[in-house]
Short mmCIF file of C-alpha atoms in Angstrom, two decimals:
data_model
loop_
_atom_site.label_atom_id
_atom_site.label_comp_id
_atom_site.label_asym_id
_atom_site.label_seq_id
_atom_site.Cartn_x
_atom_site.Cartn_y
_atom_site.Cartn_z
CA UNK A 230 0.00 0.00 0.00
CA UNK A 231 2.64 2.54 0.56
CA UNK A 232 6.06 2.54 -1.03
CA UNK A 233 9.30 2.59 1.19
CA UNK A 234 11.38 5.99 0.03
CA UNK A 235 15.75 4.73 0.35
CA UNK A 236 17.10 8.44 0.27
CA UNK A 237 18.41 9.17 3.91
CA UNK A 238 18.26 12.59 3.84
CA UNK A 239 18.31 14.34 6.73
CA UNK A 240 14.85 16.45 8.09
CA UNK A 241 15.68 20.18 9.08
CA UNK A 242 12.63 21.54 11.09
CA UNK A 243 11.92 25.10 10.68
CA UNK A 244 10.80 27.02 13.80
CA UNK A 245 9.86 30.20 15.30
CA UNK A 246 11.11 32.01 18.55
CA UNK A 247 8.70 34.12 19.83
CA UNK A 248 7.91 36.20 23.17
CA UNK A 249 5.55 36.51 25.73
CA UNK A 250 4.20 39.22 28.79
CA UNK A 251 2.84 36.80 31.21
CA UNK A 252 3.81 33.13 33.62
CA UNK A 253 0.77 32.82 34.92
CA UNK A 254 -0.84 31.77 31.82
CA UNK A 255 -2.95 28.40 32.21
CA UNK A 256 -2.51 25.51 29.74
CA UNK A 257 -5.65 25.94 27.11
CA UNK A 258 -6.59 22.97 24.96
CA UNK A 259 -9.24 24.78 23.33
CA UNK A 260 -9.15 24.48 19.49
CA UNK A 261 -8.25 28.04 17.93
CA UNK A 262 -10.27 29.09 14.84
CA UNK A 263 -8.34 28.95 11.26
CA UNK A 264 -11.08 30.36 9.40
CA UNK A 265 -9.84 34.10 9.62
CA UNK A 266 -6.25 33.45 9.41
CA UNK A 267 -4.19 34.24 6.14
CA UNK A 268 -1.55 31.38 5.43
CA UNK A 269 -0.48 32.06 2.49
CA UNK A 270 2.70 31.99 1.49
CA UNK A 271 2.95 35.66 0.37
CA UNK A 272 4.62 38.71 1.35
CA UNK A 273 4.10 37.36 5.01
CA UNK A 274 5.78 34.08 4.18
CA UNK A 275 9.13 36.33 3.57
CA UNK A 276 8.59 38.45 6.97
CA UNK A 277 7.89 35.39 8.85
CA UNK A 278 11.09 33.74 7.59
CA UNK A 279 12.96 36.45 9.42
CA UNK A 280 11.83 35.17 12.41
CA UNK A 281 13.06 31.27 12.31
CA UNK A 282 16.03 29.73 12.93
CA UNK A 283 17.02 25.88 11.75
CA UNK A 284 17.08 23.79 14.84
CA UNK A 285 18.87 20.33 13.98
CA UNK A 286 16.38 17.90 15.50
CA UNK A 287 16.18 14.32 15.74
CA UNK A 288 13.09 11.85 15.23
CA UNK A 289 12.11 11.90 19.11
CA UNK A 290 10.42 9.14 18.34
CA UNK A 291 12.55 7.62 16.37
CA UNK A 292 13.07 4.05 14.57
CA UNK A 293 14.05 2.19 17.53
CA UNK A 294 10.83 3.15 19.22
CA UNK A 295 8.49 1.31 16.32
CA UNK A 296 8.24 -2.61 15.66
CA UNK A 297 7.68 -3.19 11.94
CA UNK A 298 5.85 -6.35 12.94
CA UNK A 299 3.38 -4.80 14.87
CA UNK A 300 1.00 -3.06 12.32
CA UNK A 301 1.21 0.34 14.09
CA UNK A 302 4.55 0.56 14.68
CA UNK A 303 4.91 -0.46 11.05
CA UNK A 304 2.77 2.33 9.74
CA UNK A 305 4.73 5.16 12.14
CA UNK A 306 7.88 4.28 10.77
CA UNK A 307 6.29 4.82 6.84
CA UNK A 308 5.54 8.37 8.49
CA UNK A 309 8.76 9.20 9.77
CA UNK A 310 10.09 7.75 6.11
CA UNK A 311 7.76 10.02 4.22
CA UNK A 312 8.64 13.30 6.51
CA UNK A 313 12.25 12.21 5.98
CA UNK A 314 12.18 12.14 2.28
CA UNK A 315 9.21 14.83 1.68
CA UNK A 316 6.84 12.75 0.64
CA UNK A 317 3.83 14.72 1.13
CA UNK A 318 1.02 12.66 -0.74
CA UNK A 319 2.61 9.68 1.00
CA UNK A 320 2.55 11.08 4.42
CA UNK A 321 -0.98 12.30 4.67
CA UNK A 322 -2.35 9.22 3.01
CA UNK A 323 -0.64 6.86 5.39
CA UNK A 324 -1.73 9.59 8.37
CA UNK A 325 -5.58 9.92 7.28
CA UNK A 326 -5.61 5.40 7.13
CA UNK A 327 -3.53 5.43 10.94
CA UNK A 328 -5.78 7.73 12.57
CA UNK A 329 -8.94 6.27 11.28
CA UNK A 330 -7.48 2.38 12.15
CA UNK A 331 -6.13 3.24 15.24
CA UNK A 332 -7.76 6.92 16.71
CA UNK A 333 -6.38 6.14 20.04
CA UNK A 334 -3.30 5.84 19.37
CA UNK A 335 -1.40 9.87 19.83
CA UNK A 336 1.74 9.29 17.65
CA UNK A 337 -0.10 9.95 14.40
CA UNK A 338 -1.77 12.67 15.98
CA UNK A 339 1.92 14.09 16.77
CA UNK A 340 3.63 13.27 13.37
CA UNK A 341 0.58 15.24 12.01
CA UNK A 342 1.06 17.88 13.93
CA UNK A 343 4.96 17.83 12.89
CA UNK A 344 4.44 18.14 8.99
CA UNK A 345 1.99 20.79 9.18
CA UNK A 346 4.98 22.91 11.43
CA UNK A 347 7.41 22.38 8.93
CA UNK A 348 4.68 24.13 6.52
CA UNK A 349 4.37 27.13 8.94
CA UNK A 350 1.12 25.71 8.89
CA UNK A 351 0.93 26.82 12.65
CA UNK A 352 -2.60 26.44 13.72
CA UNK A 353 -3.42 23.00 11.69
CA UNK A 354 -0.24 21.92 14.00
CA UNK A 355 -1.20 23.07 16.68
CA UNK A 356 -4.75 21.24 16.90
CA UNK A 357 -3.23 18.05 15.45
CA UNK A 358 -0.85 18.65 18.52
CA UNK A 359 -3.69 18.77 20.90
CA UNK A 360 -5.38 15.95 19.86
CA UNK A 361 -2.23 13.90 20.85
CA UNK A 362 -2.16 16.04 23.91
CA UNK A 363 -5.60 14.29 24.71
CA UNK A 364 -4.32 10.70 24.73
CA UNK A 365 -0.77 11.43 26.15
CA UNK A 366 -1.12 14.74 28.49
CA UNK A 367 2.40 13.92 30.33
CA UNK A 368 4.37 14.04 26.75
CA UNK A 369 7.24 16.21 26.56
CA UNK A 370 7.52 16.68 23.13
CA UNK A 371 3.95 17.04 22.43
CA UNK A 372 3.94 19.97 25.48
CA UNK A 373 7.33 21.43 23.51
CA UNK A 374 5.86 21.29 20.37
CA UNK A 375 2.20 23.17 21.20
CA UNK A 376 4.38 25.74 22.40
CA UNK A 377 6.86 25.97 19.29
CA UNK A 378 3.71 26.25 16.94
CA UNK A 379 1.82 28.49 18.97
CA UNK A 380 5.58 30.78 18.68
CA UNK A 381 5.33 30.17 15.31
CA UNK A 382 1.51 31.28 14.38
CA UNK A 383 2.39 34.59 16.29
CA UNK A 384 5.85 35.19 14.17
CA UNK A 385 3.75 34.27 10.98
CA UNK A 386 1.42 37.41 11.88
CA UNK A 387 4.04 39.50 12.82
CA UNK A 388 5.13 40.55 9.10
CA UNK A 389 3.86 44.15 9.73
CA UNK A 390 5.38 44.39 12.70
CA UNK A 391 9.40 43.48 11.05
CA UNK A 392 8.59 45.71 8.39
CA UNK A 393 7.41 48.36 10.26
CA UNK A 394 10.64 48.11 12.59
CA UNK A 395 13.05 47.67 9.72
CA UNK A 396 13.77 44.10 11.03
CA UNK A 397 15.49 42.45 7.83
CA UNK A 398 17.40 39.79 8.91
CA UNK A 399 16.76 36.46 11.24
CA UNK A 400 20.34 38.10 13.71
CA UNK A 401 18.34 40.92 13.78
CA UNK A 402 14.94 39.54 15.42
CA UNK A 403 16.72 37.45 17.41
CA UNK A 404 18.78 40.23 18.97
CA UNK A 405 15.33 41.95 19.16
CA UNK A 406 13.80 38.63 21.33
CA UNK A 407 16.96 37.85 23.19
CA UNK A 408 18.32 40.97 24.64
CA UNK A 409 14.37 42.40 24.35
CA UNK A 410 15.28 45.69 22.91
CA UNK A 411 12.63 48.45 21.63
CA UNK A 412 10.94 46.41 18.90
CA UNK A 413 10.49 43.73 21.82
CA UNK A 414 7.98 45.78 23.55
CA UNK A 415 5.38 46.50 19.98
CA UNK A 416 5.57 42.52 19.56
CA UNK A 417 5.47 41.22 22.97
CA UNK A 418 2.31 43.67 23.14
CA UNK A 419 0.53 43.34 20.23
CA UNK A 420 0.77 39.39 20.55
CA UNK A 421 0.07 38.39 23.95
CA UNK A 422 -2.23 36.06 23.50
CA UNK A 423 -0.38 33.59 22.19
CA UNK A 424 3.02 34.26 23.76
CA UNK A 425 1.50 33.44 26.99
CA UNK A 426 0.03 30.07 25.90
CA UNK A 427 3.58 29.59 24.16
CA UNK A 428 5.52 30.14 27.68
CA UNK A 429 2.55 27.96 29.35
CA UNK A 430 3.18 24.70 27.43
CA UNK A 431 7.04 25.39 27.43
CA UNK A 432 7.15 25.65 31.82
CA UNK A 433 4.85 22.53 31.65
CA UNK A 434 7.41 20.63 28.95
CA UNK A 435 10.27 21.85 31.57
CA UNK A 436 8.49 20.32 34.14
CA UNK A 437 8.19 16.73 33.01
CA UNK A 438 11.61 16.64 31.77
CA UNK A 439 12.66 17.60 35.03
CA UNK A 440 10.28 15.20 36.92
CA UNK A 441 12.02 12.10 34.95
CA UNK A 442 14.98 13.46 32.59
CA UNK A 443 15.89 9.52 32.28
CA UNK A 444 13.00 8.64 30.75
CA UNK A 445 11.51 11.46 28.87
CA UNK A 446 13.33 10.51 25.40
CA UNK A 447 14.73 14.15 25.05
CA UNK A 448 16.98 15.36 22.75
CA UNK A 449 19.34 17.69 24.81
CA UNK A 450 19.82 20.57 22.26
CA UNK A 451 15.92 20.33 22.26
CA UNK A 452 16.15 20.73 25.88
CA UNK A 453 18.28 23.24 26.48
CA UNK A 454 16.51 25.76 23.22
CA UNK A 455 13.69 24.98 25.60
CA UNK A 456 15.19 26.55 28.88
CA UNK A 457 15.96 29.38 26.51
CA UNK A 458 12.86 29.96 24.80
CA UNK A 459 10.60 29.58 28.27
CA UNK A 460 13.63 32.45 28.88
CA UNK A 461 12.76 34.80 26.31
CA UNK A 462 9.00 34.24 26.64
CA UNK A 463 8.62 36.11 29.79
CA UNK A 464 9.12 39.84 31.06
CA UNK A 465 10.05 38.58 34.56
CA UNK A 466 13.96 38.92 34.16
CA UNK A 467 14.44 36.83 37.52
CA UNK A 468 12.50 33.70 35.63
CA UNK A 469 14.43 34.60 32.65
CA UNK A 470 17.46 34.80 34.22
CA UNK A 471 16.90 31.61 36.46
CA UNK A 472 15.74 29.56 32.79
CA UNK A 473 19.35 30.70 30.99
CA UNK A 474 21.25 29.78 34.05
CA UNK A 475 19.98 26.10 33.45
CA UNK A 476 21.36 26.00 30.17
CA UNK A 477 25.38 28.10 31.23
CA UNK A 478 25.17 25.16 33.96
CA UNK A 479 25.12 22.31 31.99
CA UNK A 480 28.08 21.03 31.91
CA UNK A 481 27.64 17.97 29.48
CA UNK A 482 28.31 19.66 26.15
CA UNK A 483 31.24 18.19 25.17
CA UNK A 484 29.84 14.58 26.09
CA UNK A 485 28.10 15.46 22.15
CA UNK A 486 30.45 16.28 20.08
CA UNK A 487 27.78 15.67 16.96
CA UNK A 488 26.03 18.62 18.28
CA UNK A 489 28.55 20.88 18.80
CA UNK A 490 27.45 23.65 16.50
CA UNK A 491 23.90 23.52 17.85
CA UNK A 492 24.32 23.38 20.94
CA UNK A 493 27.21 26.39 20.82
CA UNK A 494 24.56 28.66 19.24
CA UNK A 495 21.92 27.48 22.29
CA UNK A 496 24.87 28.55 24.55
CA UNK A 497 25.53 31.71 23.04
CA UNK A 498 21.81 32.62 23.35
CA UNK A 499 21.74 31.91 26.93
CA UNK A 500 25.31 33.76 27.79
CA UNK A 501 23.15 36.97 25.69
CA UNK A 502 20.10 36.73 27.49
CA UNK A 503 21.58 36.23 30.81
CA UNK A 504 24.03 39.27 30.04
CA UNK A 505 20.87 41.04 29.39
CA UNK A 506 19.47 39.53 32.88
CA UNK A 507 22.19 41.41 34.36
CA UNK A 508 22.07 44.73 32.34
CA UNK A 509 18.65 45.21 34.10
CA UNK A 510 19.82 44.70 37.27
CA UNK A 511 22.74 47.29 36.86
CA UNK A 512 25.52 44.53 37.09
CA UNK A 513 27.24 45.05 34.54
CA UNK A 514 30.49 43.68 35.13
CA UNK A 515 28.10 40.38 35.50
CA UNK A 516 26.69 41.29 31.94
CA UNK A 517 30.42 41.76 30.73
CA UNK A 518 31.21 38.10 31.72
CA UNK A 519 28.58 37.04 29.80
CA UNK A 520 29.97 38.35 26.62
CA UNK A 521 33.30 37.46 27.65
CA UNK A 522 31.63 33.58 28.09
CA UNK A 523 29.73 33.92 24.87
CA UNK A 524 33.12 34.95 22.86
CA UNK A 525 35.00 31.81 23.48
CA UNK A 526 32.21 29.78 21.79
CA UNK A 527 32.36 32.53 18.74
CA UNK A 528 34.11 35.74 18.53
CA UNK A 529 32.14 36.70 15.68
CA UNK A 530 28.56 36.77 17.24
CA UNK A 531 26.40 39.73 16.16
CA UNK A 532 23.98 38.87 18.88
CA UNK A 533 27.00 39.21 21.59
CA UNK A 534 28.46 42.38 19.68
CA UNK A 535 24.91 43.94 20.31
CA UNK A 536 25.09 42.71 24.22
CA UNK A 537 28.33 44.31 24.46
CA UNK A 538 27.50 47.82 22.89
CA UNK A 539 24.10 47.81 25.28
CA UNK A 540 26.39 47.21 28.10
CA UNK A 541 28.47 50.04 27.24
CA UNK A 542 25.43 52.31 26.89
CA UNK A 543 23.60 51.23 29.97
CA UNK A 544 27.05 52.15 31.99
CA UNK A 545 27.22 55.79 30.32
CA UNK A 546 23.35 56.22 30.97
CA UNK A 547 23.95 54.95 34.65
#
């Protein structure tokens, strides 16, 4: 019935980073209205690009996890084929025959929920997402990924809002989320709604990692852009600051040597938002080690070369 695809080539997911006013938002799993959203690919589709950054991910549920003589198991791992080689027609035939054989079971549900993020198609993802959140409520990656999309359908609506700030390149709004500079304010404000459920789902991910990090299946870059992003998706700079201190702590980065570039860049974001932590506290010898931290990872960081010259004019202005 469905064709096995050879090619091995490696899946990229696309996602957004996005920011939030509020902790105290509740986890909804109300289903969100598409029927007044624009998703086209349009002039939006180029803003909204501005806002991602390629995180190197691995299939969290991955081949080991599926028994091809089990029938299910055997279907998940045609998914995971299909996503792999892009396989679109393939994928949502063999999704629409899993679900309606086995609509108990969350995994095709969450696979779902994957291919329509990797088409920025944010809100589809997001309710595929919460119909595996239904059947498996303690998931971390389901909890992760309701809060990646619901990052991502805010960044997809921002376009205006980059163009109206002059925000051109993907450094550039991450500077603008990271060290939370003027723009930060117009799109932390004008999109609370869902940066608050965003930050929700992210502390609840945190939260079951934490409970059992043995047995959550995790990828660690995964969890450490998650310390970062529950980080940036809050205004409380002691919560933020607390979040990127989990990720300078970690000490076992070089126990991955295969993730050495992504996992440098999750580090450099941390060392920058902490720095900015600091900056708002007035210690900025504090923020200065940041940078300092930040610089032996990369010298050539435009995020830390904007941390630096805000450090130099928060010390004039003090």
């Amino acid at each position: 019935m469905f064709s096995l695809l050879k090619s091995t080539k490696k899946l990229v997911l696309t996602v957004a980073l996005a920011s939030i006013m509020s902790t105290s938002a509740a986890v909804q799993a109300n289903y969100i209205d598409n029927s007044s959203e624009d998703y086209r690919m349009t002039s939006n589709y180029e803003a909204v690009k501005l806002g991602m950054t390629n995180i190197k991910t691995t299939l969290m549920l991955g081949f080991s996890e599926y028994d091809r003589k089990d029938e299910y198991g055997n279907l998940c791992l045609h998914m995971i084929e299909a996503l792999l080689n892009d396989d679109n027609m393939n994928f949502t035939n063999i999704v629409a025959y899993t679900i309606e054989k086995f609509p108990d079971r969350w995994q095709s549900y969450f696979w779902n929920g994957y291919y329509n993020e990797t088409k920025f198609r944010f809100v589809d993802a997001i309710n595929n997402y919460l119909e595996a959140l239904k059947i498996n409520p303690e998931s971390w990656v389901i909890n992760r990924n309701i809060g990646r999309a619901y990052m991502g359908k805010a960044i997809l609506s921002a376009g205006q809002v980059f163009r109206e700030k002059n925000i051109d390149s993907p450094e550039r709004f991450l500077t603008m989320l990271i060290l939370k500079d003027e723009s930060y304010e117009a799109f932390v404000n004008r999109f609370t709604y869902e940066s608050d459920i965003a930050h929700a789902y992210f502390t609840k991910a945190i939260s079951i990692y934490e409970t059992d990090p043995v047995n959550t299946q995790a990828n660690i870059e995964e969890v450490l852009d998650t310390y970062n992003k529950a980080a940036i998706t809050t205004k409380n700079t002691d919560e933020s600051l607390a979040y990127y201190n989990k990720v300078i702590s970690y000490e076992g980065r070089t126990a991955f040597p295969w993730l050495k570039d992504g996992l440098n860049k999750v580090y450099i974001e941390a060392y920058a938002g902490a720095g900015n932590c600091y900056i708002q506290y007035g210690q900025y010898d504090k923020a200065l080690l940041m940078y300092k931290q930040g610089r032996k990872l990369d010298k050539n960081s435009d995020l830390l070369k904007v941390l630096k010259r805000k450090i130099e004019l928060a010390r004039t202005k003090a």
